[in-house]
């Protein structure tokens, strides 16, 4: 794994200022990335220190009152929540286990759509202002060159793919902005499942391939 969320993104994640979708994308990356996990722990500690050192006017009486009100709360009769289990998804007759952070949204995953049996996508209906999709690319497939309007973040969940800039493997997190043209591809024997978050439709810049023709000028993978 060699592509990670930027430091600023991790900082925002720790401070809780990221939007929900970006936050859960980062959370999924953290599940498989000890490097960023370490960074987040460090940032959390810094954040905690800042909080601890911040001047407050809370007196001990306030604390007692707070404690009293906590113990006065009705006891929660709900059983402890079972730890989130990884859930499977099936695409192109293959079964993949979803990361735990994603598994809790498994009931929000829509129908898989096949693009010529080579690219498959399923929306995850969790956000209004951006498109969240699972995308599966079968082996040995090249997606026509395109640019993005807006931003696209991609998190590789299984397998890998390449584009003009490099090769990406499970756990890699990349963000492309509108100015970057790229044509992702998988090699023979390599397929790829990823999570994509798009703020605007993609626009193909290179003679739109037949495979994608029917979807007009923009498509969500
Ligand atoms: Zn990382």
Short mmCIF file of N, CA, C and O and ligand atoms in Angstrom, two decimals, residues 1 4-5 29 33 36, ligand 1:
data_model
loop_
_atom_site.label_atom_id
_atom_site.label_comp_id
_atom_site.label_asym_id
_atom_site.label_seq_id
_atom_site.Cartn_x
_atom_site.Cartn_y
_atom_site.Cartn_z
N UNK A 1 0.85 -1.20 0.00
CA UNK A 1 0.00 0.00 0.00
C UNK A 1 0.89 1.24 0.00
O UNK A 1 1.77 1.37 0.83
N UNK A 4 -1.91 7.14 0.49
CA UNK A 4 -2.60 7.38 1.76
C UNK A 4 -3.35 8.71 1.73
O UNK A 4 -2.99 9.60 0.97
N UNK A 5 -4.34 8.88 2.59
CA UNK A 5 -4.99 10.20 2.69
C UNK A 5 -3.97 11.24 3.15
O UNK A 5 -3.05 10.91 3.90
N UNK A 29 -10.02 3.02 5.16
CA UNK A 29 -8.57 2.97 4.89
C UNK A 29 -7.81 2.62 6.17
O UNK A 29 -6.90 1.81 6.16
N UNK A 33 -4.60 0.14 7.26
CA UNK A 33 -3.34 0.89 7.15
C UNK A 33 -2.76 1.24 8.51
O UNK A 33 -3.17 2.22 9.15
N UNK A 36 -1.28 5.05 8.75
CA UNK A 36 -2.21 6.15 9.02
C UNK A 36 -2.85 5.98 10.39
O UNK A 36 -3.18 6.96 11.05
ZN1 LIG B 1 -2.61 5.05 5.05
#
